[in-house]
PDB file of C-alpha atoms in Angstrom:
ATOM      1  CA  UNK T 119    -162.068-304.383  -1.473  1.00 58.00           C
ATOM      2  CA  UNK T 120    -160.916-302.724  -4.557  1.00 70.00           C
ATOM      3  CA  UNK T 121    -158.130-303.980  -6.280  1.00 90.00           C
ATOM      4  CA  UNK T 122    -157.368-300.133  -7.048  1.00 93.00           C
ATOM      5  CA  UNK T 123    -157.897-297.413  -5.079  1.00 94.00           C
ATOM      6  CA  UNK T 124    -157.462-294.147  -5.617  1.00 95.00           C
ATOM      7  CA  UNK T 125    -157.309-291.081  -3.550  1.00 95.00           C
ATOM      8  CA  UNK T 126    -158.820-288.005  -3.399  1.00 95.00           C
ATOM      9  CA  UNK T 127    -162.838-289.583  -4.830  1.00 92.00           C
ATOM     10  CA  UNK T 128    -162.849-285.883  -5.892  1.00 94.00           C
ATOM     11  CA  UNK T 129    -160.754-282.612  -5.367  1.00 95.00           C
ATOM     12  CA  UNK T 130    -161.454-279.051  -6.934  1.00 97.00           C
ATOM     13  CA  UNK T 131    -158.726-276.936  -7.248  1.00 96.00           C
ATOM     14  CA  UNK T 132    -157.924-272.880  -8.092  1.00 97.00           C
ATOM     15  CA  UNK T 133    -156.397-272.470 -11.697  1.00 97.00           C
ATOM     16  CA  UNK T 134    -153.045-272.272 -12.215  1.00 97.00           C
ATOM     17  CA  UNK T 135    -152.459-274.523  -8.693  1.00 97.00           C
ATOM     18  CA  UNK T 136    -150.554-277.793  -8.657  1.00 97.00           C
ATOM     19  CA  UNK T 137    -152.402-281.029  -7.677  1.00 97.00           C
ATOM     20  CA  UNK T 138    -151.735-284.702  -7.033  1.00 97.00           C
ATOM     21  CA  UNK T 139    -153.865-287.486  -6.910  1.00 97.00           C
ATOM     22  CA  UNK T 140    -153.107-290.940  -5.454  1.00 98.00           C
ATOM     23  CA  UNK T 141    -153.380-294.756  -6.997  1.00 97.00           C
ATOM     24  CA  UNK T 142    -152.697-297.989  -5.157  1.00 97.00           C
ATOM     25  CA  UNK T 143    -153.336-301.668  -5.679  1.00 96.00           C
ATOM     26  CA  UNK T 144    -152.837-304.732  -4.296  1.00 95.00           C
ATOM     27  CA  UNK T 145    -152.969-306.561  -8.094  1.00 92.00           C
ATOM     28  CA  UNK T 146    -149.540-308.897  -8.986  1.00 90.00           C
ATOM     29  CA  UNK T 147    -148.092-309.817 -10.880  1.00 91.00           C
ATOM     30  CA  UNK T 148    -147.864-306.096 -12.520  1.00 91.00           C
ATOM     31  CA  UNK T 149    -146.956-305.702 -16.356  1.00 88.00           C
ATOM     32  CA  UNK T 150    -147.732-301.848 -16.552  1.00 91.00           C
ATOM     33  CA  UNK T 151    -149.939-299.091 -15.166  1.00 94.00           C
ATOM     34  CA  UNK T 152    -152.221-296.345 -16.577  1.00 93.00           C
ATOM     35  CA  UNK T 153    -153.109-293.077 -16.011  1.00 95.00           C
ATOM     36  CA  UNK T 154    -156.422-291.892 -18.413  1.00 93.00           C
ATOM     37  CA  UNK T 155    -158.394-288.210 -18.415  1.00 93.00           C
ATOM     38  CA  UNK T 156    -161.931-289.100 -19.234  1.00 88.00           C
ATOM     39  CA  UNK T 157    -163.898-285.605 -20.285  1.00 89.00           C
ATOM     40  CA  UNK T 158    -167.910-285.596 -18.811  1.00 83.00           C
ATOM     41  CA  UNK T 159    -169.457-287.579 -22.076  1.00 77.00           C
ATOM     42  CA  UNK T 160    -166.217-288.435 -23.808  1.00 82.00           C
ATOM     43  CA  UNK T 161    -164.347-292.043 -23.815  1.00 83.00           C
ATOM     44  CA  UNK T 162    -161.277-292.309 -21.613  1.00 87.00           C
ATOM     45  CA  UNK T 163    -157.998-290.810 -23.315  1.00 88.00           C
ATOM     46  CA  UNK T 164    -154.434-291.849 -22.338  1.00 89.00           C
ATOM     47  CA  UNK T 165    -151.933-289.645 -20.455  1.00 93.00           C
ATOM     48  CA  UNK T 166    -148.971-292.383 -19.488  1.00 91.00           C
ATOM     49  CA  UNK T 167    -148.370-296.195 -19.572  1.00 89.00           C
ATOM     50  CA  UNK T 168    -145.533-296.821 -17.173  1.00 91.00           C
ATOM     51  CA  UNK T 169    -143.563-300.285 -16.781  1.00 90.00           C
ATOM     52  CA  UNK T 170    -142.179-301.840 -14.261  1.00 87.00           C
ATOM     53  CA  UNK T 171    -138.575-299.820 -14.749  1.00 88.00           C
ATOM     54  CA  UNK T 172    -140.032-296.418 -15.131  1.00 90.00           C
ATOM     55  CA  UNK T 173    -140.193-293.976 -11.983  1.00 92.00           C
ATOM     56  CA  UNK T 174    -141.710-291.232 -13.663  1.00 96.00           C
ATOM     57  CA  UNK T 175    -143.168-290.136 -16.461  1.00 94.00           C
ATOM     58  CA  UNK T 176    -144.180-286.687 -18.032  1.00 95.00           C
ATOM     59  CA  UNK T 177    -146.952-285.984 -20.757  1.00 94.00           C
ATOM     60  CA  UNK T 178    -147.058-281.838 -20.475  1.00 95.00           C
ATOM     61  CA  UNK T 179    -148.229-280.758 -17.741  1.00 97.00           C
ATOM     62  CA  UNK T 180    -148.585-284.354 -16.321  1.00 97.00           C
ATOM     63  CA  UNK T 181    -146.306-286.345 -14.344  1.00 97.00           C
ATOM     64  CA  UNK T 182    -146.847-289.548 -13.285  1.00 97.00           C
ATOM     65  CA  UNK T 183    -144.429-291.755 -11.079  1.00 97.00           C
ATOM     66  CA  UNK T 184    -144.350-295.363  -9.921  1.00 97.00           C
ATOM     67  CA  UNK T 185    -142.843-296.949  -6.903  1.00 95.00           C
ATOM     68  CA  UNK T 186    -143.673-300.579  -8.259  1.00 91.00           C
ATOM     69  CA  UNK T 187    -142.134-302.238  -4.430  1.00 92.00           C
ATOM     70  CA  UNK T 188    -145.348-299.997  -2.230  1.00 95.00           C
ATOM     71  CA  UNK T 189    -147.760-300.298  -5.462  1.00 95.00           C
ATOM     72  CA  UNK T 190    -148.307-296.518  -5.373  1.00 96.00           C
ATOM     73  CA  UNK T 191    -148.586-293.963  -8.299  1.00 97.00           C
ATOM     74  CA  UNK T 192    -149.357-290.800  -8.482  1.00 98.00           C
ATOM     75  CA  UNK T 193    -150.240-288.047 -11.060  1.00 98.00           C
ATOM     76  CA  UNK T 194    -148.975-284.793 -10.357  1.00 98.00           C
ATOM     77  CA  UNK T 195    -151.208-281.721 -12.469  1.00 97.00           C
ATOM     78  CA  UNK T 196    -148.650-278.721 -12.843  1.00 97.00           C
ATOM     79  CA  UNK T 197    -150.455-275.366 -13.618  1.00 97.00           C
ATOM     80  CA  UNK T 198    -153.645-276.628 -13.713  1.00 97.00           C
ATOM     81  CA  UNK T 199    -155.984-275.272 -16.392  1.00 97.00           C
ATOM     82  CA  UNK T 200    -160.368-275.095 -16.356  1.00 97.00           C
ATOM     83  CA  UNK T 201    -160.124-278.096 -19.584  1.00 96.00           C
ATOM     84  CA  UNK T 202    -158.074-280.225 -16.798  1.00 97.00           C
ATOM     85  CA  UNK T 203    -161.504-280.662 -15.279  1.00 96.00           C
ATOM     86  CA  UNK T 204    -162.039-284.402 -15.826  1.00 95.00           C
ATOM     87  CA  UNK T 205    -162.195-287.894 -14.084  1.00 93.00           C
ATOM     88  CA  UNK T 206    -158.585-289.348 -13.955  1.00 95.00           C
ATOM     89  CA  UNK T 207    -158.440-293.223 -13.875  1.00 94.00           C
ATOM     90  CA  UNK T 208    -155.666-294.973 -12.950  1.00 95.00           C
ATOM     91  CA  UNK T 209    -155.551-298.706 -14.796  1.00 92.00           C
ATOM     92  CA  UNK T 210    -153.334-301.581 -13.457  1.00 92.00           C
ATOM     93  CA  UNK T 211    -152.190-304.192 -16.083  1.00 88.00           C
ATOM     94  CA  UNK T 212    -151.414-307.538 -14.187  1.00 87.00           C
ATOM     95  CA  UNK T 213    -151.006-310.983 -14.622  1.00 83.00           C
ATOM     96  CA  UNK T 214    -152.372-312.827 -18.220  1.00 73.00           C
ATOM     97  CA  UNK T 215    -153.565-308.911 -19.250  1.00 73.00           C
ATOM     98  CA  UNK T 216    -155.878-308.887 -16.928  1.00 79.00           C
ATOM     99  CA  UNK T 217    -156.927-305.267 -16.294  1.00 81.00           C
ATOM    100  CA  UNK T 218    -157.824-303.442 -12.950  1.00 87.00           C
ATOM    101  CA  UNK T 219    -159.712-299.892 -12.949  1.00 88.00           C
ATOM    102  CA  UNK T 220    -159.596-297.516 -10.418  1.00 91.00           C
ATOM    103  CA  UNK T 221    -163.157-295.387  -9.575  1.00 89.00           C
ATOM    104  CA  UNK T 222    -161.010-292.491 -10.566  1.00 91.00           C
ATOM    105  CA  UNK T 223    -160.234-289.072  -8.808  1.00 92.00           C
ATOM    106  CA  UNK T 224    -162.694-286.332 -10.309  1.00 93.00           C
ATOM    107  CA  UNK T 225    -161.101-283.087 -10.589  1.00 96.00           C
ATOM    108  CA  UNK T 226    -162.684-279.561 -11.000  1.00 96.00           C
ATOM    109  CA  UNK T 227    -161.163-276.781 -12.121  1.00 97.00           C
ATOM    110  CA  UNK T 228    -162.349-273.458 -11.250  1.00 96.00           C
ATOM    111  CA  UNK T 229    -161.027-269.754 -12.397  1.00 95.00           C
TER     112      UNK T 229
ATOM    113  CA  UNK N 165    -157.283-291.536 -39.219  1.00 53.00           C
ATOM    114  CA  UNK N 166    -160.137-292.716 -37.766  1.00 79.00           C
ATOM    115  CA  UNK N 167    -160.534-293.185 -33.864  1.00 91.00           C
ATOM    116  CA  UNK N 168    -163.067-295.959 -32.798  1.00 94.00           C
ATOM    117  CA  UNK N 169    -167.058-295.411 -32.997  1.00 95.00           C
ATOM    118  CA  UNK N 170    -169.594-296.703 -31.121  1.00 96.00           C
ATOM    119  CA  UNK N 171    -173.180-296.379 -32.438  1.00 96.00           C
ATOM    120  CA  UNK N 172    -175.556-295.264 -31.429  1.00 97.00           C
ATOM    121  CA  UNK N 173    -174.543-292.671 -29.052  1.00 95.00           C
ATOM    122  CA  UNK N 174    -177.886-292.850 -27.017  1.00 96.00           C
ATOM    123  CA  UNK N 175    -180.362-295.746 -26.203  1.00 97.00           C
ATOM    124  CA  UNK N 176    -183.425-295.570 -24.173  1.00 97.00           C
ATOM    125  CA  UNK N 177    -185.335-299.083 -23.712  1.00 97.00           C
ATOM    126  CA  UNK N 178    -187.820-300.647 -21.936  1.00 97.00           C
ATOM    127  CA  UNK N 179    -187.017-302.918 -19.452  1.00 97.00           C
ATOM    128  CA  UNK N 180    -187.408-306.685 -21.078  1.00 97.00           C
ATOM    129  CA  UNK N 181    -186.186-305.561 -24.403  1.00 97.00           C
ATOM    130  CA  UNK N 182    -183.336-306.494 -26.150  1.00 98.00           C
ATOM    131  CA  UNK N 183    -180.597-303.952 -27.326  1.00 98.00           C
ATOM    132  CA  UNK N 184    -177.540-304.468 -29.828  1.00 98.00           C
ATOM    133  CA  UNK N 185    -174.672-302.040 -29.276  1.00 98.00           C
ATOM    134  CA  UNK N 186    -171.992-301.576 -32.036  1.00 97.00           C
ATOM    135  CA  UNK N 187    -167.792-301.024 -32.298  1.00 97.00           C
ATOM    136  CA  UNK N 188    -166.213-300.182 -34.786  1.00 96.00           C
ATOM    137  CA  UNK N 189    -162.379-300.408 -34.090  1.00 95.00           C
ATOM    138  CA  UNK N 190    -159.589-298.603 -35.295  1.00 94.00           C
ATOM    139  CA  UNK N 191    -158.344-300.501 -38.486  1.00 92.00           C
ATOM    140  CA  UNK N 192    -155.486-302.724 -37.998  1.00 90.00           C
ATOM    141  CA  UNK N 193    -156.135-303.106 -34.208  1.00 92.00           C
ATOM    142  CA  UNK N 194    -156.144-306.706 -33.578  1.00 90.00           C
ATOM    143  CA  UNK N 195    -157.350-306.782 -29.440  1.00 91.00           C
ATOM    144  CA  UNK N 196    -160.973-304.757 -28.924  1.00 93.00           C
ATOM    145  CA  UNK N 197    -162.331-304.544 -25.346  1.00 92.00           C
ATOM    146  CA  UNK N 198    -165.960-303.398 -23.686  1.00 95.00           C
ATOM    147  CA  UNK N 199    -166.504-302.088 -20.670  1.00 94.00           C
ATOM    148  CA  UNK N 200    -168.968-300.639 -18.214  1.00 94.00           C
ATOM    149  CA  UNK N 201    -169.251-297.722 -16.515  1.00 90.00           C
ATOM    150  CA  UNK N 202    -172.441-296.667 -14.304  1.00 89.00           C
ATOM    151  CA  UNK N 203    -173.032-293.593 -12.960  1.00 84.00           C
ATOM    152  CA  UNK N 204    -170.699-292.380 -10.300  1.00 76.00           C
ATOM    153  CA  UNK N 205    -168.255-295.748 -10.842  1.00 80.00           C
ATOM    154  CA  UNK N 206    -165.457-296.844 -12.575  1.00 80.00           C
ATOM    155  CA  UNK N 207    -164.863-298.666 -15.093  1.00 86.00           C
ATOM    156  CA  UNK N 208    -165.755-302.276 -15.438  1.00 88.00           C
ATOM    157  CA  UNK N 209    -164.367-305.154 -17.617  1.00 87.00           C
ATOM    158  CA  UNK N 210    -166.733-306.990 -19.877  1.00 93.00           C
ATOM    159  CA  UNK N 211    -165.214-308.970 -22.212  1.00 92.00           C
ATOM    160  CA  UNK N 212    -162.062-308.764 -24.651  1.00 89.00           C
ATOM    161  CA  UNK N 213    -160.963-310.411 -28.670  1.00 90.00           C
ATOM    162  CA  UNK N 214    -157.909-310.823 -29.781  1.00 87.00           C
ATOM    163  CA  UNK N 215    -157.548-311.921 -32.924  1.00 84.00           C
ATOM    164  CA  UNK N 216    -158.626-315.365 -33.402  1.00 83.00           C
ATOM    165  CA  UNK N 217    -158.261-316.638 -30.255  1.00 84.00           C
ATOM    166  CA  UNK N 218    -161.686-317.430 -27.805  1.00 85.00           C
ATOM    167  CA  UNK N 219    -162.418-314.242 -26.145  1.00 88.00           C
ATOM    168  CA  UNK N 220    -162.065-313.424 -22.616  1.00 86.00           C
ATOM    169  CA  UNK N 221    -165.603-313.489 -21.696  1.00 89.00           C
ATOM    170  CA  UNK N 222    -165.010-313.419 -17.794  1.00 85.00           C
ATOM    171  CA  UNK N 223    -166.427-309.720 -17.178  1.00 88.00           C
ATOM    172  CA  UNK N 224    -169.451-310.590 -18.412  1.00 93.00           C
ATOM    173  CA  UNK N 225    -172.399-310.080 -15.684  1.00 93.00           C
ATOM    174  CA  UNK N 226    -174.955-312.900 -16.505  1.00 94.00           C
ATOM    175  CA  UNK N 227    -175.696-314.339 -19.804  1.00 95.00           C
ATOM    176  CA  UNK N 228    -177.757-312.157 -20.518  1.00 97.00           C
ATOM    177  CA  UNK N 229    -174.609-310.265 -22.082  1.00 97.00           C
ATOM    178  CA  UNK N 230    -172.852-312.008 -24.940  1.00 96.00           C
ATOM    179  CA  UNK N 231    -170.755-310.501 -27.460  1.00 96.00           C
ATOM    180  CA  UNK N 232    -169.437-311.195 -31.095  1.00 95.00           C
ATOM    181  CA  UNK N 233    -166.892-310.083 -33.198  1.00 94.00           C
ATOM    182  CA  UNK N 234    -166.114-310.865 -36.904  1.00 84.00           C
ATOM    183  CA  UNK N 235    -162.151-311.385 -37.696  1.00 80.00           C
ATOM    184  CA  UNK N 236    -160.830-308.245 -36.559  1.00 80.00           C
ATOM    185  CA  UNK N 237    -163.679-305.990 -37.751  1.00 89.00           C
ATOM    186  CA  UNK N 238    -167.017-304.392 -35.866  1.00 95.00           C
ATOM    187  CA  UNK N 239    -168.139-306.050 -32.566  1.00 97.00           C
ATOM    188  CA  UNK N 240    -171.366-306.258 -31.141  1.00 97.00           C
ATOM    189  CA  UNK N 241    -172.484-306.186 -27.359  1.00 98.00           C
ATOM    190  CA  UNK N 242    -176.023-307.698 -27.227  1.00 98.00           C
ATOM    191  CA  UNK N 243    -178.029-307.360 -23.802  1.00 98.00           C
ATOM    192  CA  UNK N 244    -181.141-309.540 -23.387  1.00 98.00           C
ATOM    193  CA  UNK N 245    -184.403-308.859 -21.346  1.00 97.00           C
ATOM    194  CA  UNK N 246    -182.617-305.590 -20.192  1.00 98.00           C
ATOM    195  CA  UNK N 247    -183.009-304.950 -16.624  1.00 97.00           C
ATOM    196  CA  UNK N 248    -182.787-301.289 -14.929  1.00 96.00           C
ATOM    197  CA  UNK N 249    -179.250-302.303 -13.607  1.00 95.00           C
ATOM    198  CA  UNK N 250    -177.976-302.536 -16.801  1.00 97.00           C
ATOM    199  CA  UNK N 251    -178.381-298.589 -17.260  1.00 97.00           C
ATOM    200  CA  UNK N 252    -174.671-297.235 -18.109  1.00 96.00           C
ATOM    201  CA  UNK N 253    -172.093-296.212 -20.434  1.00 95.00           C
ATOM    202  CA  UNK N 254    -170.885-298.660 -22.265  1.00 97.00           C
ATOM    203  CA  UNK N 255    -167.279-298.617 -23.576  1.00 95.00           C
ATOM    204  CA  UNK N 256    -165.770-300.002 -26.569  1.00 95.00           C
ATOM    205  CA  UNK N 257    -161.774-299.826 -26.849  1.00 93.00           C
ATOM    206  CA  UNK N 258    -158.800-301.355 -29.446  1.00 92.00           C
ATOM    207  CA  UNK N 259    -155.460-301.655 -29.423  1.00 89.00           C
ATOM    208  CA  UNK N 260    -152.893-303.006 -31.634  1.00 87.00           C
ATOM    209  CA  UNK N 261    -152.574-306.334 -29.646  1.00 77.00           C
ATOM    210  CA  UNK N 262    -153.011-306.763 -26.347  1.00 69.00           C
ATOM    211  CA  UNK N 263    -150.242-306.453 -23.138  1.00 63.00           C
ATOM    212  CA  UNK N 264    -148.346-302.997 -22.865  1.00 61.00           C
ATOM    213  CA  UNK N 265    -149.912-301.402 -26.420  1.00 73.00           C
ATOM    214  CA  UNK N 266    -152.398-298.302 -25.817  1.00 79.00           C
ATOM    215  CA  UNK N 267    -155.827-298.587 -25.656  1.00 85.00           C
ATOM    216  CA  UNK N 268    -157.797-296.142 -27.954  1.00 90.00           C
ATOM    217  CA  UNK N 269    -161.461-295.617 -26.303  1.00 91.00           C
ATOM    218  CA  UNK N 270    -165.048-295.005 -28.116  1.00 93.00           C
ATOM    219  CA  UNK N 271    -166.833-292.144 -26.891  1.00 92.00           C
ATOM    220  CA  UNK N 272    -169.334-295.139 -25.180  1.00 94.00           C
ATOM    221  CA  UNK N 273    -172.654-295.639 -25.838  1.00 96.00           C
ATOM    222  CA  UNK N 274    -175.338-294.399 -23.105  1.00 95.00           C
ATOM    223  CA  UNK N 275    -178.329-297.211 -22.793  1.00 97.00           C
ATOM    224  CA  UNK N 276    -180.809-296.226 -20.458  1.00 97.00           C
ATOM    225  CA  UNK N 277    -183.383-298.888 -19.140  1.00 97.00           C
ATOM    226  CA  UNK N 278    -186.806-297.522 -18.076  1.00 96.00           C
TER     227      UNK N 278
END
């Protein structure tokens, strides 16, 4: 079983509608989590690093919130826009900075 | 300034060969980490420098896969008698040091195994 999982595999969505996709893990003990776009062809680029404190977290039209005690987090896409179309991996840090990716939730855009 | 490069972009080799992928790191960045990503799949952890200290080799699928990296300069990711399976992206990242500080991605280098 993955260590992350995240939730929808893929989702396409109307522009200018909302969205939010789902990360959970079983990992411990946690030091921070991830949220990255990755572009068809491109490396992955970071959105938000959240620690154990943080709840949420906004990069533009991104919001991403944590509820460290269920090991949920989710990124929330406000006003979504065609370049949004990406893979979004989530990335939990844990233990001796050990690293655990999500598959990643594949969004598509369309006008 | 300069983001990190991975070279070259595209590889195509026959199965049995040997291939030599390179990172370049963003100066200053201390911690550099490969991954893997295959078609359809996330990413997956190869092997990770910091500093001077022994790398984290525990990613690494066989030893077929060993990697180098001089001080906190270029790395190399060297795959031996290639096999079909090892057909992917393969992703070079730095950051600063390792623990909470942002990871700054390559845009991967594609090998292809025929």
């Amino acid at each position: 079983k993955n260590q992350v999982e995240q939730s929808p595999q893929s989702l396409i969505i109307l522009e200018g509608k909302n969205c939010t996709l789902q990360c959970n893990y079983t990992v411990s003990p946690f030091s921070n989590l991830r949220w990255y776009k990755q572009d068809t062809g491109r490396g992955p680029v970071s959105l938000t690093i959240m620690t154990f404190s943080e709840n949420t977290k906004s990069n533009g039209r991104y919001t991403a919130t944590l509820d460290a005690d269920t090991k949920q987090s989710s990124l929330h896409i406000t006003a979504s826009q065609l370049s949004d179309s990406a893979s979004y991996i989530c990335v939990v840090i844990y233990g001796n900075n050990r690293l655990a990716f999500g598959k990643g939730n594949q969004v598509v855009v369309i006008p | 300034g300069a983001g990190v490069s991975q070279s070259p972009s595209n590889k195509v080799t026959e199965k049995g060969k040997d291939v030599e992928l390179r990172c370049d790191p963003i100066s200053g960045h201390t911690a550099l980490y490969w991954y893997r990503q295959r078609l359809g799949q996330g990413l997956e952890f190869l092997i990770y420098f910091q500093g001077n200290s022994a790398p984290d080799k525990s990613g690494l699928p066989s030893d077929r896969f060993s990697a180098e990296r001089t001080g906190e300069s270029v790395s190399t990711l060297t795959i031996q008698r290639t096999q079909q399976e090892d057909s992917a992206v393969y992703l070079c990242a730095s950051s600063l040091a390792s623990g909470g500080y942002e990871q700054y991605f390559g845009p991967g280098t594609r090998l292809t195994v025929t």
